[in-house]
Short mmCIF file of C-alpha atoms in Angstrom, two decimals:
data_model
loop_
_atom_site.label_atom_id
_atom_site.label_comp_id
_atom_site.label_asym_id
_atom_site.label_seq_id
_atom_site.Cartn_x
_atom_site.Cartn_y
_atom_site.Cartn_z
CA MET A 1 23.24 187.54 -70.96
CA SER A 2 19.60 187.62 -71.90
CA VAL A 3 17.27 187.02 -74.81
CA ALA A 4 14.11 188.82 -75.88
CA VAL A 5 10.57 187.56 -75.54
CA LEU A 6 9.34 189.10 -78.76
CA GLY A 7 5.99 187.37 -78.98
CA VAL A 8 3.59 185.31 -76.88
CA GLY A 9 0.32 183.57 -77.68
CA MET A 10 -2.16 181.04 -76.42
CA HIS A 11 -5.10 178.94 -77.47
CA PRO A 12 -7.92 179.43 -74.94
CA TRP A 13 -8.01 176.57 -72.43
CA GLY A 14 -10.98 174.27 -71.98
CA LYS A 15 -12.32 171.00 -73.35
CA TRP A 16 -12.44 171.61 -77.07
CA GLY A 17 -12.24 168.09 -78.51
CA ARG A 18 -9.58 168.85 -81.11
CA SER A 19 -6.01 167.62 -81.56
CA PHE A 20 -3.09 169.08 -79.66
CA VAL A 21 -1.53 170.03 -83.00
CA SER A 22 -4.33 172.44 -83.87
CA TYR A 23 -4.10 174.08 -80.43
CA GLY A 24 -0.33 174.41 -80.75
CA VAL A 25 -0.47 175.95 -84.21
CA HIS A 26 -3.12 178.42 -83.07
CA ALA A 27 -0.86 179.51 -80.17
CA ALA A 28 2.22 179.59 -82.42
CA ARG A 29 0.54 181.81 -85.01
CA ALA A 30 -0.70 184.11 -82.23
CA ALA A 31 2.84 184.40 -80.85
CA LEU A 32 4.35 185.05 -84.28
CA ALA A 33 1.71 187.71 -84.99
CA ASP A 34 2.39 189.29 -81.60
CA ALA A 35 6.11 189.38 -82.42
CA GLY A 36 5.55 190.62 -85.96
CA VAL A 37 7.84 187.83 -87.13
CA PRO A 38 7.08 185.74 -90.23
CA TRP A 39 7.21 181.96 -89.71
CA THR A 40 9.81 181.76 -92.45
CA ASP A 41 12.23 183.76 -90.24
CA VAL A 42 12.11 181.14 -87.46
CA ASP A 43 15.31 179.11 -87.44
CA LEU A 44 14.58 176.89 -84.41
CA VAL A 45 11.37 175.16 -83.33
CA VAL A 46 11.20 173.60 -79.88
CA GLY A 47 8.13 171.54 -79.00
CA GLY A 48 6.92 170.52 -75.58
CA GLU A 49 6.23 166.82 -75.66
CA THR A 50 3.29 164.93 -74.26
CA VAL A 51 3.40 161.20 -73.64
CA ARG A 52 -0.30 160.55 -73.33
CA ASN A 53 -1.45 161.24 -76.84
CA GLY A 54 0.08 158.59 -79.01
CA TYR A 55 2.80 158.76 -81.61
CA ALA A 56 2.44 162.42 -82.59
CA GLY A 57 3.18 163.57 -79.07
CA TYR A 58 6.59 161.94 -79.14
CA VAL A 59 7.70 164.12 -82.03
CA ALA A 60 6.13 167.37 -80.89
CA GLY A 61 8.72 169.81 -82.26
CA ALA A 62 8.57 168.42 -85.78
CA THR A 63 4.81 167.94 -85.58
CA PHE A 64 4.29 171.67 -85.01
CA ALA A 65 6.88 172.51 -87.70
CA GLN A 66 5.07 170.34 -90.23
CA ALA A 67 1.68 171.81 -89.35
CA LEU A 68 3.06 175.34 -89.83
CA GLY A 69 4.64 174.27 -93.14
CA TRP A 70 8.16 172.84 -93.29
CA ASN A 71 10.57 175.77 -93.29
CA GLY A 72 13.89 174.01 -92.78
CA ALA A 73 14.36 175.23 -89.19
CA ARG A 74 16.38 173.31 -86.63
CA VAL A 75 14.13 171.31 -84.33
CA ALA A 76 14.14 170.04 -80.74
CA THR A 77 11.63 168.40 -78.43
CA SER A 78 11.56 168.61 -74.66
CA TYR A 79 9.96 166.41 -72.05
CA ALA A 80 10.03 167.37 -68.37
CA ALA A 81 6.44 166.69 -67.22
CA CYS A 82 5.03 169.93 -65.77
CA ALA A 83 8.37 171.67 -66.34
CA THR A 84 8.33 170.79 -70.07
CA GLY A 85 7.58 174.30 -71.31
CA ALA A 86 10.36 175.90 -69.28
CA GLN A 87 12.87 173.30 -70.36
CA ALA A 88 11.86 173.86 -74.00
CA LEU A 89 12.34 177.58 -73.43
CA ASP A 90 15.76 176.90 -71.94
CA THR A 91 16.82 174.95 -75.04
CA ALA A 92 15.81 177.86 -77.26
CA ARG A 93 17.50 180.41 -75.04
CA ALA A 94 20.75 178.42 -74.91
CA ARG A 95 20.98 178.12 -78.69
CA ILE A 96 20.31 181.83 -79.12
CA LEU A 97 22.93 182.76 -76.51
CA ALA A 98 25.41 180.41 -78.18
CA GLY A 99 24.87 182.21 -81.46
CA LEU A 100 23.49 179.07 -83.11
CA CYS A 101 20.14 180.66 -83.96
CA GLU A 102 18.40 184.03 -83.83
CA VAL A 103 14.66 183.37 -83.79
CA ALA A 104 13.14 180.46 -81.90
CA LEU A 105 9.52 179.38 -81.64
CA VAL A 106 8.67 177.40 -78.51
CA VAL A 107 5.31 175.60 -78.46
CA GLY A 108 3.51 173.48 -75.88
CA ALA A 109 0.04 172.01 -76.37
CA ASP A 110 -1.99 169.15 -74.99
CA THR A 111 -5.32 167.44 -74.73
CA THR A 112 -6.00 165.92 -71.35
CA PRO A 113 -8.48 163.22 -70.36
CA LYS A 114 -11.10 163.94 -67.70
CA GLY A 115 -10.53 162.88 -64.12
CA PHE A 116 -7.40 161.67 -62.33
CA LEU A 117 -4.21 161.66 -64.38
CA ALA A 118 -3.25 157.97 -64.60
CA PRO A 119 -0.08 156.10 -65.60
CA ASN A 120 0.52 154.40 -68.93
CA ALA A 121 -1.24 151.07 -69.44
CA GLY A 122 0.28 147.61 -69.03
CA GLU A 123 2.11 145.76 -66.27
CA ARG A 124 4.92 148.18 -65.40
CA TRP A 125 6.48 146.85 -62.21
CA ASP A 126 9.66 148.91 -62.66
CA ASP A 127 7.79 152.21 -63.23
CA PRO A 128 7.35 154.26 -60.03
CA ASP A 129 4.40 156.11 -61.54
CA TRP A 130 2.58 152.82 -62.20
CA LEU A 131 3.58 151.33 -58.85
CA ARG A 132 2.18 154.19 -56.75
CA PHE A 133 -1.28 153.45 -58.16
CA ARG A 134 -0.98 149.65 -58.13
CA LEU A 135 0.41 149.34 -54.60
CA LEU A 136 -1.20 152.30 -52.80
CA GLY A 137 -3.87 153.93 -54.97
CA MET A 138 -1.79 157.09 -54.60
CA THR A 139 -3.23 159.77 -56.94
CA ASN A 140 -1.80 163.25 -57.60
CA PRO A 141 -4.35 164.91 -55.28
CA ALA A 142 -3.27 162.53 -52.51
CA TYR A 143 0.26 163.99 -52.68
CA PHE A 144 -1.13 167.56 -52.74
CA ALA A 145 -3.31 166.70 -49.76
CA MET A 146 -0.32 165.47 -47.75
CA TYR A 147 1.40 168.83 -48.27
CA ALA A 148 -1.84 170.61 -47.30
CA ARG A 149 -2.39 168.54 -44.16
CA ARG A 150 1.19 169.20 -43.10
CA ARG A 151 0.56 172.96 -43.40
CA MET A 152 -2.47 172.55 -41.15
CA ASP A 153 -0.74 170.49 -38.48
CA LEU A 154 2.52 172.50 -38.47
CA HIS A 155 1.43 176.04 -39.33
CA GLY A 156 -2.23 176.21 -38.31
CA ALA A 157 -3.57 176.61 -41.85
CA THR A 158 -7.29 175.98 -42.21
CA PRO A 159 -9.49 174.66 -45.03
CA GLU A 160 -10.87 178.24 -45.19
CA ASP A 161 -7.35 179.51 -45.99
CA PHE A 162 -7.06 177.04 -48.85
CA ALA A 163 -10.49 178.11 -50.11
CA ARG A 164 -9.36 181.76 -50.02
CA VAL A 165 -6.65 180.92 -52.57
CA LYS A 166 -9.32 179.62 -54.93
CA VAL A 167 -11.53 182.66 -54.34
CA LYS A 168 -8.60 184.99 -55.10
CA ASN A 169 -7.50 183.16 -58.25
CA ALA A 170 -11.07 182.85 -59.54
CA ARG A 171 -11.43 186.62 -59.17
CA HIS A 172 -8.09 187.23 -60.91
CA GLY A 173 -9.13 185.10 -63.89
CA LEU A 174 -12.56 186.66 -64.41
CA ALA A 175 -11.40 188.89 -67.29
CA ASN A 176 -8.73 186.59 -68.73
CA PRO A 177 -9.83 185.64 -72.27
CA ASN A 178 -7.66 182.48 -72.24
CA ALA A 179 -8.97 181.12 -68.94
CA ARG A 180 -11.37 178.18 -68.98
CA TYR A 181 -13.23 179.06 -65.78
CA ARG A 182 -14.37 182.67 -65.48
CA LYS A 183 -16.76 182.56 -62.56
CA GLN A 184 -16.42 183.97 -59.06
CA VAL A 185 -16.56 181.36 -56.31
CA SER A 186 -16.95 181.80 -52.56
CA VAL A 187 -15.19 180.16 -49.62
CA GLU A 188 -18.49 178.40 -48.98
CA ASP A 189 -18.58 177.01 -52.56
CA VAL A 190 -15.18 175.41 -52.00
CA LEU A 191 -16.01 174.01 -48.57
CA VAL A 192 -19.29 172.41 -49.67
CA SER A 193 -17.69 170.74 -52.70
CA ALA A 194 -16.87 167.06 -52.19
CA VAL A 195 -13.68 166.11 -50.36
CA VAL A 196 -11.33 164.38 -52.81
CA SER A 197 -8.39 163.78 -50.45
CA ASP A 198 -8.61 165.17 -46.93
CA PRO A 199 -8.31 168.16 -46.45
CA LEU A 200 -8.70 169.11 -50.13
CA HIS A 201 -12.08 169.59 -51.78
CA LEU A 202 -12.90 169.29 -55.45
CA LEU A 203 -12.60 173.07 -55.88
CA ASP A 204 -9.18 173.06 -54.18
CA ILE A 205 -7.76 170.92 -57.00
CA CYS A 206 -7.18 172.07 -60.55
CA ALA A 207 -9.05 170.46 -63.41
CA THR A 208 -7.54 168.89 -66.53
CA SER A 209 -7.90 170.90 -69.74
CA ASP A 210 -6.91 171.20 -73.37
CA GLY A 211 -4.69 174.18 -74.02
CA ALA A 212 -1.67 175.63 -75.75
CA ALA A 213 0.89 178.38 -75.31
CA ALA A 214 3.75 179.61 -77.48
CA VAL A 215 6.67 182.00 -77.12
CA VAL A 216 8.90 183.64 -79.76
CA LEU A 217 12.40 184.14 -78.37
CA THR A 218 15.00 186.12 -80.26
CA SER A 219 18.45 187.54 -79.77
CA LEU A 220 18.48 191.11 -78.45
CA ASP A 221 20.13 192.16 -81.69
CA TYR A 222 17.33 190.67 -83.79
CA ALA A 223 14.76 192.35 -81.53
CA ARG A 224 16.45 195.72 -82.01
CA ARG A 225 16.62 195.29 -85.78
CA HIS A 226 12.89 194.60 -85.73
CA GLY A 227 12.03 197.78 -83.88
CA SER A 228 11.81 196.45 -80.33
CA ALA A 229 14.42 198.41 -78.37
CA SER A 230 13.35 197.33 -74.87
CA PRO A 231 11.55 193.99 -75.07
CA VAL A 232 10.68 191.79 -72.10
CA ARG A 233 13.78 189.70 -71.42
CA VAL A 234 14.44 186.26 -70.04
CA ALA A 235 16.71 186.93 -67.08
CA ALA A 236 16.91 183.31 -65.88
CA VAL A 237 15.64 179.81 -66.54
CA SER A 238 16.21 177.38 -63.70
CA THR A 239 15.87 173.71 -64.56
CA VAL A 240 17.71 172.14 -61.62
CA THR A 241 17.26 168.58 -60.38
CA PRO A 242 16.94 167.81 -56.68
CA ALA A 243 20.11 167.44 -54.62
CA PHE A 244 20.70 164.29 -52.56
CA PRO A 245 19.13 163.59 -50.20
CA ASN A 246 15.72 164.71 -51.45
CA THR A 247 13.92 164.62 -48.12
CA VAL A 248 10.48 165.95 -49.10
CA LEU A 249 8.17 163.26 -50.41
CA ASP A 250 7.77 163.82 -54.11
CA MET A 251 5.32 162.63 -56.74
CA PRO A 252 5.35 159.80 -57.96
CA MET A 253 7.79 158.31 -55.45
CA LEU A 254 6.87 155.95 -52.63
CA SER A 255 9.64 157.24 -50.38
CA THR A 256 12.27 159.91 -49.91
CA ASP A 257 16.02 159.55 -49.92
CA SER A 258 17.57 158.86 -46.53
CA ALA A 259 19.30 161.73 -44.76
CA GLY A 260 21.10 159.17 -42.58
CA VAL A 261 24.50 159.35 -44.28
CA VAL A 262 25.00 163.01 -45.25
CA GLY A 263 22.26 164.84 -43.32
CA ALA A 264 19.45 167.06 -44.59
CA PRO A 265 20.27 169.36 -47.53
CA GLU A 266 20.56 173.13 -47.16
CA ARG A 267 17.49 173.69 -49.34
CA THR A 268 14.53 171.56 -50.30
CA PHE A 269 14.11 170.78 -54.00
CA LYS A 270 11.47 173.45 -54.52
CA GLU A 271 13.53 176.04 -52.65
CA SER A 272 16.53 175.17 -54.82
CA ILE A 273 14.53 175.72 -58.03
CA ALA A 274 13.84 179.32 -57.00
CA HIS A 275 17.32 179.85 -55.57
CA ALA A 276 18.97 178.87 -58.87
CA ALA A 277 16.69 181.25 -60.78
CA TYR A 278 17.48 184.19 -58.49
CA GLU A 279 21.22 183.44 -58.63
CA GLU A 280 21.18 183.38 -62.41
CA ALA A 281 19.13 186.59 -62.67
CA GLY A 282 21.23 188.32 -60.04
CA ILE A 283 18.19 189.34 -58.03
CA GLY A 284 16.40 188.32 -54.84
CA PRO A 285 12.78 187.71 -53.95
CA GLU A 286 12.48 191.32 -52.78
CA ASP A 287 12.89 192.45 -56.41
CA VAL A 288 9.93 190.41 -57.65
CA GLY A 289 6.72 192.26 -58.53
CA LEU A 290 4.49 189.29 -59.32
CA ALA A 291 4.60 185.50 -59.37
CA GLU A 292 2.89 182.82 -61.42
CA VAL A 293 3.08 179.50 -59.55
CA TYR A 294 1.52 176.07 -59.93
CA ASP A 295 -1.66 176.05 -57.88
CA LEU A 296 -2.29 172.40 -58.69
CA SER A 297 -3.96 172.60 -55.33
CA THR A 298 -4.86 175.76 -53.46
CA ALA A 299 -2.55 174.78 -50.59
CA LEU A 300 0.37 174.27 -52.96
CA GLU A 301 0.27 177.96 -53.89
CA LEU A 302 1.02 178.74 -50.24
CA ASP A 303 3.97 176.34 -50.27
CA TRP A 304 5.35 178.00 -53.41
CA MET A 305 5.16 181.49 -51.87
CA GLU A 306 7.55 180.27 -49.18
CA ASP A 307 9.75 178.27 -51.57
CA LEU A 308 10.12 181.42 -53.71
CA GLY A 309 11.17 183.40 -50.63
CA LEU A 310 8.18 185.76 -50.85
CA CYS A 311 7.71 185.11 -47.13
CA LYS A 312 9.15 182.88 -44.40
CA PRO A 313 7.97 179.29 -43.91
CA GLY A 314 4.59 179.25 -42.19
CA GLU A 315 3.77 182.85 -43.08
CA ALA A 316 1.96 182.39 -46.40
CA GLU A 317 -1.48 182.24 -44.80
CA ALA A 318 -0.89 185.61 -43.14
CA LEU A 319 0.01 187.22 -46.49
CA LEU A 320 -3.02 185.68 -48.14
CA ARG A 321 -5.40 186.79 -45.39
CA ALA A 322 -3.97 190.34 -45.52
CA GLY A 323 -4.66 190.52 -49.27
CA ASP A 324 -0.95 190.88 -50.06
CA THR A 325 -1.15 188.25 -52.83
CA THR A 326 -4.18 189.80 -54.52
CA ILE A 327 -3.80 192.14 -57.51
CA GLY A 328 -3.23 195.54 -55.88
CA GLY A 329 -1.46 193.91 -52.94
CA ARG A 330 2.25 193.81 -52.15
CA ILE A 331 3.13 190.71 -54.19
CA PRO A 332 0.31 189.44 -56.42
CA VAL A 333 0.38 185.68 -56.98
CA ASN A 334 -1.26 184.12 -60.03
CA PRO A 335 -2.74 187.28 -61.55
CA SER A 336 -3.68 185.14 -64.58
CA GLY A 337 -6.08 183.17 -62.40
CA GLY A 338 -3.61 180.29 -62.26
CA LEU A 339 -4.40 176.66 -62.85
CA ALA A 340 -7.52 177.23 -60.78
CA CYS A 341 -8.92 179.07 -63.82
CA PHE A 342 -7.00 177.29 -66.58
CA GLY A 343 -6.70 173.64 -65.58
CA GLU A 344 -3.73 171.46 -66.49
CA ALA A 345 -2.46 171.09 -70.05
CA VAL A 346 0.93 169.79 -69.04
CA PRO A 347 3.43 170.73 -71.82
CA ALA A 348 1.79 174.15 -72.22
CA GLN A 349 1.45 175.43 -68.69
CA ALA A 350 5.01 176.53 -67.91
CA LEU A 351 4.91 178.49 -71.20
CA ALA A 352 1.50 179.91 -70.31
CA GLN A 353 3.10 181.34 -67.17
CA VAL A 354 5.73 183.05 -69.34
CA CYS A 355 2.99 184.45 -71.60
CA GLU A 356 1.16 185.90 -68.61
CA VAL A 357 4.26 187.47 -67.05
CA THR A 358 5.15 188.98 -70.45
CA TRP A 359 1.70 190.56 -70.80
CA GLN A 360 1.96 191.83 -67.24
CA LEU A 361 5.40 193.40 -67.73
CA ARG A 362 4.24 195.03 -70.97
CA GLY A 363 1.15 196.42 -69.21
CA GLN A 364 -1.18 194.45 -71.52
CA ALA A 365 -2.97 192.26 -68.95
CA GLU A 366 -6.33 193.92 -69.39
CA GLY A 367 -8.66 193.46 -66.42
CA ARG A 368 -5.99 191.82 -64.28
CA GLN A 369 -3.02 194.17 -64.60
CA VAL A 370 -0.45 194.36 -61.80
CA GLU A 371 0.66 197.98 -61.88
CA GLY A 372 4.33 198.87 -62.07
CA ALA A 373 5.84 195.39 -62.05
CA ARG A 374 9.28 195.17 -63.65
CA VAL A 375 10.24 191.62 -62.66
CA GLY A 376 8.07 188.51 -62.67
CA VAL A 377 8.91 184.98 -61.59
CA THR A 378 7.31 181.64 -62.45
CA ALA A 379 7.66 178.34 -60.64
CA ASN A 380 6.65 174.77 -61.20
CA GLN A 381 7.62 171.24 -60.42
CA GLY A 382 7.28 168.21 -62.67
CA LEU A 383 7.24 164.48 -62.09
CA PHE A 384 10.48 162.51 -61.69
CA GLY A 385 12.68 165.35 -60.44
CA HIS A 386 11.93 168.07 -62.99
CA GLY A 387 11.46 171.61 -61.83
CA SER A 388 11.69 175.04 -63.30
CA SER A 389 11.49 178.71 -62.61
CA VAL A 390 11.70 181.52 -65.15
CA VAL A 391 12.55 185.13 -64.33
CA LEU A 392 11.41 187.79 -66.79
CA SER A 393 12.24 191.48 -66.58
CA VAL A 394 11.87 194.77 -68.42
CA MET B 1 -7.25 131.66 -50.74
CA ALA B 2 -3.48 131.93 -50.66
CA THR B 3 -2.13 135.45 -50.50
CA THR B 4 1.30 136.55 -51.66
CA PRO B 5 3.06 139.90 -51.34
CA VAL B 6 1.88 142.19 -54.15
CA ILE B 7 5.53 142.88 -54.92
CA GLU B 8 8.41 140.56 -54.25
CA GLY B 9 11.23 141.39 -51.85
CA TRP B 10 9.95 144.71 -50.51
CA PHE B 11 8.60 143.48 -47.16
CA THR B 12 8.66 140.44 -44.94
CA THR B 13 5.55 138.77 -43.54
CA GLY B 14 4.98 136.87 -40.31
CA PRO B 15 4.41 138.11 -36.77
CA ASP B 16 6.89 141.04 -36.96
CA PRO B 17 6.77 142.14 -40.60
CA ALA B 18 9.23 144.75 -41.84
CA LEU B 19 10.06 146.73 -44.97
CA VAL B 20 13.24 145.56 -46.69
CA GLY B 21 15.66 148.29 -47.70
CA SER B 22 19.03 148.17 -49.44
CA GLN B 23 22.12 149.37 -47.64
CA CYS B 24 25.10 150.40 -49.74
CA THR B 25 28.15 148.39 -48.57
CA THR B 26 30.42 151.33 -49.48
CA CYS B 27 28.80 154.40 -47.86
CA GLY B 28 26.02 152.90 -45.73
CA ASN B 29 23.15 154.78 -47.42
CA VAL B 30 19.83 153.01 -46.93
CA ALA B 31 17.25 153.05 -49.74
CA PHE B 32 13.65 151.93 -50.01
CA PRO B 33 12.26 150.55 -52.30
CA PRO B 34 15.22 148.16 -52.33
CA THR B 35 17.88 148.84 -54.97
CA ALA B 36 17.81 146.33 -57.80
CA PRO B 37 20.72 143.82 -57.88
CA GLN B 38 22.35 145.79 -60.70
CA GLY B 39 21.59 149.13 -59.06
CA PHE B 40 23.72 152.14 -58.19
CA CYS B 41 24.04 153.99 -54.90
CA ARG B 42 21.92 157.15 -54.81
CA ASN B 43 24.53 159.09 -52.87
CA PRO B 44 26.22 161.17 -55.60
CA ALA B 45 29.51 161.06 -53.69
CA CYS B 46 29.51 157.24 -53.71
CA ASP B 47 30.05 154.87 -56.63
CA GLY B 48 28.86 151.80 -54.72
CA GLU B 49 27.11 149.05 -56.65
CA GLU B 50 26.78 146.40 -53.93
CA PHE B 51 24.01 146.33 -51.36
CA GLU B 52 22.82 144.31 -48.42
CA ASP B 53 19.19 143.77 -47.54
CA VAL B 54 18.28 145.44 -44.25
CA LYS B 55 15.00 145.29 -42.38
CA LEU B 56 13.79 148.83 -41.71
CA SER B 57 12.38 149.91 -38.35
CA ARG B 58 8.81 148.79 -37.80
CA HIS B 59 7.91 151.99 -35.98
CA GLY B 60 7.96 155.56 -37.20
CA THR B 61 6.21 158.91 -36.94
CA VAL B 62 3.68 160.41 -39.32
CA TRP B 63 5.16 163.02 -41.72
CA SER B 64 1.73 163.65 -43.19
CA TYR B 65 -1.48 161.85 -44.11
CA THR B 66 -4.63 162.02 -46.20
CA ASP B 67 -7.24 159.70 -47.65
CA ALA B 68 -8.68 158.63 -50.99
CA GLN B 69 -12.35 159.45 -51.00
CA TYR B 70 -12.66 158.92 -54.77
CA GLN B 71 -11.75 155.60 -56.38
CA PRO B 72 -8.22 155.73 -57.82
CA PRO B 73 -7.88 154.72 -61.49
CA PRO B 74 -6.31 151.39 -62.60
CA PRO B 75 -3.88 149.78 -62.06
CA TYR B 76 -5.31 150.20 -58.53
CA VAL B 77 -7.56 147.19 -57.87
CA ALA B 78 -10.49 148.69 -56.00
CA ALA B 79 -13.06 146.83 -53.93
CA ASP B 80 -16.60 146.90 -55.35
CA PRO B 81 -18.20 149.01 -54.00
CA PHE B 82 -15.21 151.27 -53.41
CA GLU B 83 -14.30 151.91 -49.78
CA PRO B 84 -12.32 155.11 -49.02
CA PHE B 85 -8.98 154.46 -47.32
CA ALA B 86 -6.37 156.56 -45.54
CA LEU B 87 -2.71 157.01 -46.53
CA ALA B 88 0.26 158.02 -44.42
CA ALA B 89 3.83 159.11 -45.11
CA VAL B 90 5.95 157.87 -42.23
CA GLU B 91 9.38 159.05 -41.12
CA LEU B 92 11.59 156.15 -40.02
CA PRO B 93 14.65 156.29 -37.75
CA GLU B 94 16.79 155.42 -40.80
CA GLY B 95 16.15 159.00 -41.97
CA LEU B 96 13.68 158.41 -44.78
CA VAL B 97 9.94 158.78 -45.29
CA VAL B 98 7.89 155.85 -46.65
CA LEU B 99 4.31 155.97 -47.92
CA GLY B 100 1.71 153.37 -47.12
CA GLN B 101 -1.98 152.84 -46.78
CA VAL B 102 -3.35 153.01 -43.24
CA THR B 103 -4.71 149.89 -41.55
CA GLU B 104 -8.36 149.09 -42.13
CA GLY B 105 -10.58 150.63 -39.49
CA TYR B 106 -8.46 153.77 -39.13
CA GLY B 107 -8.93 157.10 -40.90
CA VAL B 108 -7.52 160.62 -40.97
CA GLN B 109 -9.33 161.35 -37.69
CA HIS B 110 -6.91 158.95 -35.96
CA LEU B 111 -3.77 160.63 -37.31
CA HIS B 112 -1.71 163.76 -36.85
CA VAL B 113 1.77 164.90 -37.91
CA GLY B 114 4.17 163.32 -35.43
CA ALA B 115 1.87 160.46 -34.38
CA GLU B 116 3.49 157.05 -33.85
CA VAL B 117 2.60 154.22 -36.23
CA GLU B 118 3.59 150.59 -36.60
CA LEU B 119 4.04 148.47 -39.72
CA VAL B 120 1.61 145.62 -40.36
CA VAL B 121 0.82 143.42 -43.38
CA GLU B 122 -2.75 143.08 -44.63
CA GLU B 123 -4.67 142.04 -47.72
CA LEU B 124 -4.50 144.68 -50.49
CA ASP B 125 -6.77 142.94 -52.98
CA PRO B 126 -7.83 139.30 -53.42
CA GLY B 127 -4.66 137.19 -53.47
CA HIS B 128 -2.22 139.99 -52.55
CA THR B 129 -0.81 141.45 -49.35
CA ILE B 130 0.73 144.88 -48.76
CA TRP B 131 2.48 146.73 -45.92
CA ARG B 132 0.32 149.20 -44.01
CA TRP B 133 0.74 151.74 -41.22
CA LYS B 134 -1.24 151.18 -38.03
CA PRO B 135 -1.66 154.01 -35.51
CA VAL B 136 -0.18 153.15 -32.11
CA VAL B 137 -2.70 154.22 -29.50
CA GLU B 138 -2.20 154.34 -25.75
CA LEU B 139 -4.14 151.87 -23.62
CA GLY B 140 -7.60 153.25 -22.95
CA GLU B 141 -7.37 155.72 -25.82
CA GLU B 142 -8.73 153.18 -28.28
CA ALA B 143 -12.03 152.88 -26.42
CA GLU B 144 -12.64 156.61 -26.79
CA GLN B 145 -12.23 156.38 -30.54
#
């Protein structure tokens, strides 16, 4: 059971000062052109929602449909924080597999304010995202830093290791036309940048950006009828929630569940996201040729390598140092340049990963191509128990 | 100036302050922050809706730690000028990890994964108190720091 990725497109990421609608439409038209599908053929539009940009963001699916010109398509909107794009993709895939539609356009776009992401305004004493700032001053980088510090104390990671992730991803993104930052950095550049949250420096943490990404999904039958006999396929979309007890401290929570009653779970939340994707695709980590993961911080990329089963816990630094995760290495991670080169545009980024893997599997990732890859995996985690992983194959 | 807990019912004050958790009367699961009166047990195998307040252990071990060297955005009420502060996630004997700021005067250089800490209550901002984690140091060790 799979569907075709017939077209992908992006709006270049950066700080452009325009509305998220214009970014989304740009990406959508690029994806439709890539697919060779007229907008009037699309019978489902799924929008990734943003909650920071006022009324329009709450009706993202219809907002994009209106901007493209009402065509009578079915519409859906998805919100899952950083996993929004993958969940939107899952909605489209499910309707295609159920035979309820043939051609779906999935769009995610955002504009993001500079600096720390902050909660919604007002007195929100029952909102965990508001409380973590009010009670503790707990920012997103503070959570990333806790994961990083734990790697140092348990596995012997060093700030130089974290910097090496940035150096690698900056090099990967140099030729990517959609990347915001296309400049080589050195380990020294990272280590002399200001510490935001010990042990993470400014250049260890991804910026906020404007950006958009779009994907045209179709049934395999529609793809064949339109001359694409062997398109890139969606082999799995994992959108699992955590299982009780969630024992790894998770943004924006102030605490974990207690393992006192039923004991620790077999897999952590992030491990379970990948596990569900592999199960659904019927593959294992050994089959994966490249990975796009959320390097919200440099250290988090190392965590994801282990959560995806690309190596054992505590071994990610060794792979990195050996060059295994560089393009040309055994298992390239973030060949796009990752969020280190793009920055965060929340509802778009899980779709941007799918765009990159599609280009890679088609052999179209000019200047950053991973040779010979037939399976690519993406991974991300979103606030409030959202997570996703997408497996694409040719 | 009178100071009151920044949030009601989450911790006790006095000489031996403690976090207040909710224990499900059906399955025994302990949760912090405390479950609201109309809450539901988080254990998916339990349909409990009644809870008892329990004081959590005042001592735990550091799961991880960091600091805030840049001023967090509102609703954090920052001192002017902003003073960086440390944060710790602490594993308690009840089997859960709870975040907190670290006591004034201590920073990341005083912490490591597995270190023992103790719960104290201090002023968060003018008029409000908060729970904090204080490193437990051996006699004589403090002088070296």
